Structures are given as structure tokens and as C-alpha cells.
Amino acid sequence: MRLDLVEAGLPEPHVNVAIRAADGRFLALGDLVYPEYRVVTEYDGDHHRTADDQYFHDIDRHDDVMEAGWRSIRVNKSHRGDRRRLIVQKVRRALVERGWTP
């Protein structure tokens, strides 16, 4: 996914970056992060769906990240192959909406 984003002309995302609330409290470890635009792309593996504890935690974490002003784009295995372009388009839109100039 990171390579798809860069190949499409988007900035190189930071990998595995801590996302924090305004008070410094840890909210999440973002998979692919654009801190200057407050955009994060998260890959949800199958365990995010099948393990109840993980699923419940993810819902709260996602809400916390969005409440802190981040745009969160979630990706799963359905976004492989031709559907990868959909994620690239979503990330591009989010970056532009938050001030990035192509």
C-alpha cells in the first residue's frame, strides 16, 4: 500500500507513528501516517474482525483518533488487486482536503 501511494505521486507516508491526543495521551499506532495533514491509513487484518477483544478495541480507538481531528482511512484484504486504486484516491482526497498540493 505504501508503494502504491508513492507510485501514484503522493508523499511518502511515515510508518508506524504514534498518534496522540492534544494532551499528549497515546491514542494509536498508525500504520501509514501523514502527521502534517493528520491523515492515517490503517490496514485491518482478519484478526481485527474475528477477535472480539481486538474488534471492540479498534472501534474505540478509531473514534478516539477521529475525535482528535484525524482523517482515518481503513483498508482490508478486499482492497487488493484493482481495488487498490480506491484507497489511493481516498488518501489523495484526504490529503488535498487537508492542505496538500499535488
JSON list of N, CA and C in Angstrom, two decimals, residues 4-40:
[
{"chain": "A", "resi": 4, "resn": "ASP", "atom": "N", "xyz": [2.17, 1.80, -3.42]},
{"chain": "A", "resi": 4, "resn": "ASP", "atom": "CA", "xyz": [1.10, 2.28, -4.31]},
{"chain": "A", "resi": 4, "resn": "ASP", "atom": "C", "xyz": [0.89, 3.78, -4.14]},
{"chain": "A", "resi": 5, "resn": "LEU", "atom": "N", "xyz": [0.90, 4.25, -2.91]},
{"chain": "A", "resi": 5, "resn": "LEU", "atom": "CA", "xyz": [0.69, 5.68, -2.64]},
{"chain": "A", "resi": 5, "resn": "LEU", "atom": "C", "xyz": [1.81, 6.52, -3.25]},
{"chain": "A", "resi": 6, "resn": "VAL", "atom": "N", "xyz": [3.03, 6.09, -3.04]},
{"chain": "A", "resi": 6, "resn": "VAL", "atom": "CA", "xyz": [4.18, 6.84, -3.56]},
{"chain": "A", "resi": 6, "resn": "VAL", "atom": "C", "xyz": [4.21, 6.78, -5.08]},
{"chain": "A", "resi": 7, "resn": "GLU", "atom": "N", "xyz": [3.95, 5.62, -5.64]},
{"chain": "A", "resi": 7, "resn": "GLU", "atom": "CA", "xyz": [3.93, 5.47, -7.10]},
{"chain": "A", "resi": 7, "resn": "GLU", "atom": "C", "xyz": [2.88, 6.36, -7.74]},
{"chain": "A", "resi": 8, "resn": "ALA", "atom": "N", "xyz": [1.79, 6.63, -7.02]},
{"chain": "A", "resi": 8, "resn": "ALA", "atom": "CA", "xyz": [0.72, 7.47, -7.53]},
{"chain": "A", "resi": 8, "resn": "ALA", "atom": "C", "xyz": [1.04, 8.97, -7.37]},
{"chain": "A", "resi": 9, "resn": "GLY", "atom": "N", "xyz": [2.23, 9.28, -6.86]},
{"chain": "A", "resi": 9, "resn": "GLY", "atom": "CA", "xyz": [2.64, 10.68, -6.73]},
{"chain": "A", "resi": 9, "resn": "GLY", "atom": "C", "xyz": [2.30, 11.33, -5.40]},
{"chain": "A", "resi": 10, "resn": "LEU", "atom": "N", "xyz": [1.83, 10.52, -4.45]},
{"chain": "A", "resi": 10, "resn": "LEU", "atom": "CA", "xyz": [1.53, 11.06, -3.13]},
{"chain": "A", "resi": 10, "resn": "LEU", "atom": "C", "xyz": [2.80, 11.12, -2.31]},
{"chain": "A", "resi": 11, "resn": "PRO", "atom": "N", "xyz": [2.82, 11.95, -1.27]},
{"chain": "A", "resi": 11, "resn": "PRO", "atom": "CA", "xyz": [4.02, 12.00, -0.42]},
{"chain": "A", "resi": 11, "resn": "PRO", "atom": "C", "xyz": [4.27, 10.65, 0.26]},
{"chain": "A", "resi": 12, "resn": "GLU", "atom": "N", "xyz": [5.50, 10.41, 0.60]},
{"chain": "A", "resi": 12, "resn": "GLU", "atom": "CA", "xyz": [5.87, 9.19, 1.33]},
{"chain": "A", "resi": 12, "resn": "GLU", "atom": "C", "xyz": [5.27, 9.25, 2.73]},
{"chain": "A", "resi": 13, "resn": "PRO", "atom": "N", "xyz": [4.45, 8.27, 3.09]},
{"chain": "A", "resi": 13, "resn": "PRO", "atom": "CA", "xyz": [3.89, 8.28, 4.45]},
{"chain": "A", "resi": 13, "resn": "PRO", "atom": "C", "xyz": [4.93, 7.80, 5.46]},
{"chain": "A", "resi": 14, "resn": "HIS", "atom": "N", "xyz": [4.76, 8.24, 6.69]},
{"chain": "A", "resi": 14, "resn": "HIS", "atom": "CA", "xyz": [5.57, 7.72, 7.79]},
{"chain": "A", "resi": 14, "resn": "HIS", "atom": "C", "xyz": [4.94, 6.39, 8.21]},
{"chain": "A", "resi": 15, "resn": "VAL", "atom": "N", "xyz": [5.75, 5.47, 8.67]},
{"chain": "A", "resi": 15, "resn": "VAL", "atom": "CA", "xyz": [5.29, 4.13, 9.02]},
{"chain": "A", "resi": 15, "resn": "VAL", "atom": "C", "xyz": [5.32, 3.93, 10.53]},
{"chain": "A", "resi": 16, "resn": "ASN", "atom": "N", "xyz": [4.20, 3.39, 11.06]},
{"chain": "A", "resi": 16, "resn": "ASN", "atom": "CA", "xyz": [4.10, 3.06, 12.48]},
{"chain": "A", "resi": 16, "resn": "ASN", "atom": "C", "xyz": [4.42, 4.26, 13.39]},
{"chain": "A", "resi": 17, "resn": "VAL", "atom": "N", "xyz": [3.58, 5.27, 13.27]},
{"chain": "A", "resi": 17, "resn": "VAL", "atom": "CA", "xyz": [3.76, 6.50, 14.04]},
{"chain": "A", "resi": 17, "resn": "VAL", "atom": "C", "xyz": [2.72, 6.59, 15.14]},
{"chain": "A", "resi": 18, "resn": "ALA", "atom": "N", "xyz": [3.16, 7.01, 16.32]},
{"chain": "A", "resi": 18, "resn": "ALA", "atom": "CA", "xyz": [2.24, 7.20, 17.44]},
{"chain": "A", "resi": 18, "resn": "ALA", "atom": "C", "xyz": [1.34, 8.41, 17.16]},
{"chain": "A", "resi": 19, "resn": "ILE", "atom": "N", "xyz": [0.04, 8.21, 17.33]},
{"chain": "A", "resi": 19, "resn": "ILE", "atom": "CA", "xyz": [-0.93, 9.28, 17.21]},
{"chain": "A", "resi": 19, "resn": "ILE", "atom": "C", "xyz": [-1.36, 9.64, 18.62]},
{"chain": "A", "resi": 20, "resn": "ARG", "atom": "N", "xyz": [-1.29, 10.93, 18.93]},
{"chain": "A", "resi": 20, "resn": "ARG", "atom": "CA", "xyz": [-1.55, 11.37, 20.29]},
{"chain": "A", "resi": 20, "resn": "ARG", "atom": "C", "xyz": [-2.65, 12.41, 20.32]},
{"chain": "A", "resi": 21, "resn": "ALA", "atom": "N", "xyz": [-3.35, 12.46, 21.45]},
{"chain": "A", "resi": 21, "resn": "ALA", "atom": "CA", "xyz": [-4.36, 13.49, 21.69]},
{"chain": "A", "resi": 21, "resn": "ALA", "atom": "C", "xyz": [-3.65, 14.81, 21.95]},
{"chain": "A", "resi": 22, "resn": "ALA", "atom": "N", "xyz": [-4.40, 15.90, 21.96]},
{"chain": "A", "resi": 22, "resn": "ALA", "atom": "CA", "xyz": [-3.83, 17.22, 22.21]},
{"chain": "A", "resi": 22, "resn": "ALA", "atom": "C", "xyz": [-3.08, 17.29, 23.54]},
{"chain": "A", "resi": 23, "resn": "ASP", "atom": "N", "xyz": [-3.54, 16.49, 24.51]},
{"chain": "A", "resi": 23, "resn": "ASP", "atom": "CA", "xyz": [-2.88, 16.48, 25.83]},
{"chain": "A", "resi": 23, "resn": "ASP", "atom": "C", "xyz": [-1.68, 15.54, 25.90]},
{"chain": "A", "resi": 24, "resn": "GLY", "atom": "N", "xyz": [-1.32, 14.92, 24.76]},
{"chain": "A", "resi": 24, "resn": "GLY", "atom": "CA", "xyz": [-0.16, 14.04, 24.70]},
{"chain": "A", "resi": 24, "resn": "GLY", "atom": "C", "xyz": [-0.47, 12.57, 24.94]},
{"chain": "A", "resi": 25, "resn": "ARG", "atom": "N", "xyz": [-1.71, 12.28, 25.29]},
{"chain": "A", "resi": 25, "resn": "ARG", "atom": "CA", "xyz": [-2.11, 10.90, 25.57]},
{"chain": "A", "resi": 25, "resn": "ARG", "atom": "C", "xyz": [-2.04, 10.06, 24.29]},
{"chain": "A", "resi": 26, "resn": "PHE", "atom": "N", "xyz": [-1.45, 8.85, 24.39]},
{"chain": "A", "resi": 26, "resn": "PHE", "atom": "CA", "xyz": [-1.34, 7.94, 23.25]},
{"chain": "A", "resi": 26, "resn": "PHE", "atom": "C", "xyz": [-2.73, 7.45, 22.85]},
{"chain": "A", "resi": 27, "resn": "LEU", "atom": "N", "xyz": [-3.03, 7.54, 21.54]},
{"chain": "A", "resi": 27, "resn": "LEU", "atom": "CA", "xyz": [-4.30, 7.06, 21.04]},
{"chain": "A", "resi": 27, "resn": "LEU", "atom": "C", "xyz": [-4.14, 5.80, 20.19]},
{"chain": "A", "resi": 28, "resn": "ALA", "atom": "N", "xyz": [-3.12, 5.78, 19.34]},
{"chain": "A", "resi": 28, "resn": "ALA", "atom": "CA", "xyz": [-2.98, 4.66, 18.41]},
{"chain": "A", "resi": 28, "resn": "ALA", "atom": "C", "xyz": [-1.59, 4.67, 17.80]},
{"chain": "A", "resi": 29, "resn": "LEU", "atom": "N", "xyz": [-1.21, 3.55, 17.25]},
{"chain": "A", "resi": 29, "resn": "LEU", "atom": "CA", "xyz": [-0.01, 3.46, 16.43]},
{"chain": "A", "resi": 29, "resn": "LEU", "atom": "C", "xyz": [-0.51, 3.34, 14.99]},
{"chain": "A", "resi": 30, "resn": "GLY", "atom": "N", "xyz": [-0.33, 4.39, 14.21]},
{"chain": "A", "resi": 30, "resn": "GLY", "atom": "CA", "xyz": [-0.85, 4.42, 12.85]},
{"chain": "A", "resi": 30, "resn": "GLY", "atom": "C", "xyz": [0.06, 3.66, 11.89]},
{"chain": "A", "resi": 31, "resn": "ASP", "atom": "N", "xyz": [-0.54, 2.91, 10.98]},
{"chain": "A", "resi": 31, "resn": "ASP", "atom": "CA", "xyz": [0.24, 2.14, 10.01]},
{"chain": "A", "resi": 31, "resn": "ASP", "atom": "C", "xyz": [0.98, 3.05, 9.03]},
{"chain": "A", "resi": 32, "resn": "LEU", "atom": "N", "xyz": [0.23, 3.83, 8.26]},
{"chain": "A", "resi": 32, "resn": "LEU", "atom": "CA", "xyz": [0.80, 4.78, 7.31]},
{"chain": "A", "resi": 32, "resn": "LEU", "atom": "C", "xyz": [0.25, 6.16, 7.66]},
{"chain": "A", "resi": 33, "resn": "VAL", "atom": "N", "xyz": [1.14, 7.07, 8.01]},
{"chain": "A", "resi": 33, "resn": "VAL", "atom": "CA", "xyz": [0.71, 8.32, 8.64]},
{"chain": "A", "resi": 33, "resn": "VAL", "atom": "C", "xyz": [1.30, 9.53, 7.91]},
{"chain": "A", "resi": 34, "resn": "TYR", "atom": "N", "xyz": [0.44, 10.52, 7.73]},
{"chain": "A", "resi": 34, "resn": "TYR", "atom": "CA", "xyz": [0.84, 11.84, 7.23]},
{"chain": "A", "resi": 34, "resn": "TYR", "atom": "C", "xyz": [0.57, 12.82, 8.38]},
{"chain": "A", "resi": 35, "resn": "PRO", "atom": "N", "xyz": [1.51, 12.94, 9.32]},
{"chain": "A", "resi": 35, "resn": "PRO", "atom": "CA", "xyz": [1.25, 13.74, 10.51]},
{"chain": "A", "resi": 35, "resn": "PRO", "atom": "C", "xyz": [0.94, 15.20, 10.20]},
{"chain": "A", "resi": 36, "resn": "GLU", "atom": "N", "xyz": [1.60, 15.77, 9.20]},
{"chain": "A", "resi": 36, "resn": "GLU", "atom": "CA", "xyz": [1.39, 17.18, 8.90]},
{"chain": "A", "resi": 36, "resn": "GLU", "atom": "C", "xyz": [-0.01, 17.47, 8.36]},
{"chain": "A", "resi": 37, "resn": "TYR", "atom": "N", "xyz": [-0.69, 16.42, 7.88]},
{"chain": "A", "resi": 37, "resn": "TYR", "atom": "CA", "xyz": [-2.06, 16.57, 7.36]},
{"chain": "A", "resi": 37, "resn": "TYR", "atom": "C", "xyz": [-3.09, 15.85, 8.24]},
{"chain": "A", "resi": 38, "resn": "ARG", "atom": "N", "xyz": [-2.61, 15.18, 9.26]},
{"chain": "A", "resi": 38, "resn": "ARG", "atom": "CA", "xyz": [-3.47, 14.44, 10.18]},
{"chain": "A", "resi": 38, "resn": "ARG", "atom": "C", "xyz": [-4.33, 13.42, 9.42]},
{"chain": "A", "resi": 39, "resn": "VAL", "atom": "N", "xyz": [-3.64, 12.66, 8.56]},
{"chain": "A", "resi": 39, "resn": "VAL", "atom": "CA", "xyz": [-4.27, 11.58, 7.80]},
{"chain": "A", "resi": 39, "resn": "VAL", "atom": "C", "xyz": [-3.54, 10.29, 8.15]},
{"chain": "A", "resi": 40, "resn": "VAL", "atom": "N", "xyz": [-4.31, 9.26, 8.45]},
{"chain": "A", "resi": 40, "resn": "VAL", "atom": "CA", "xyz": [-3.73, 7.96, 8.77]},
{"chain": "A", "resi": 40, "resn": "VAL", "atom": "C", "xyz": [-4.47, 6.89, 7.97]}
]
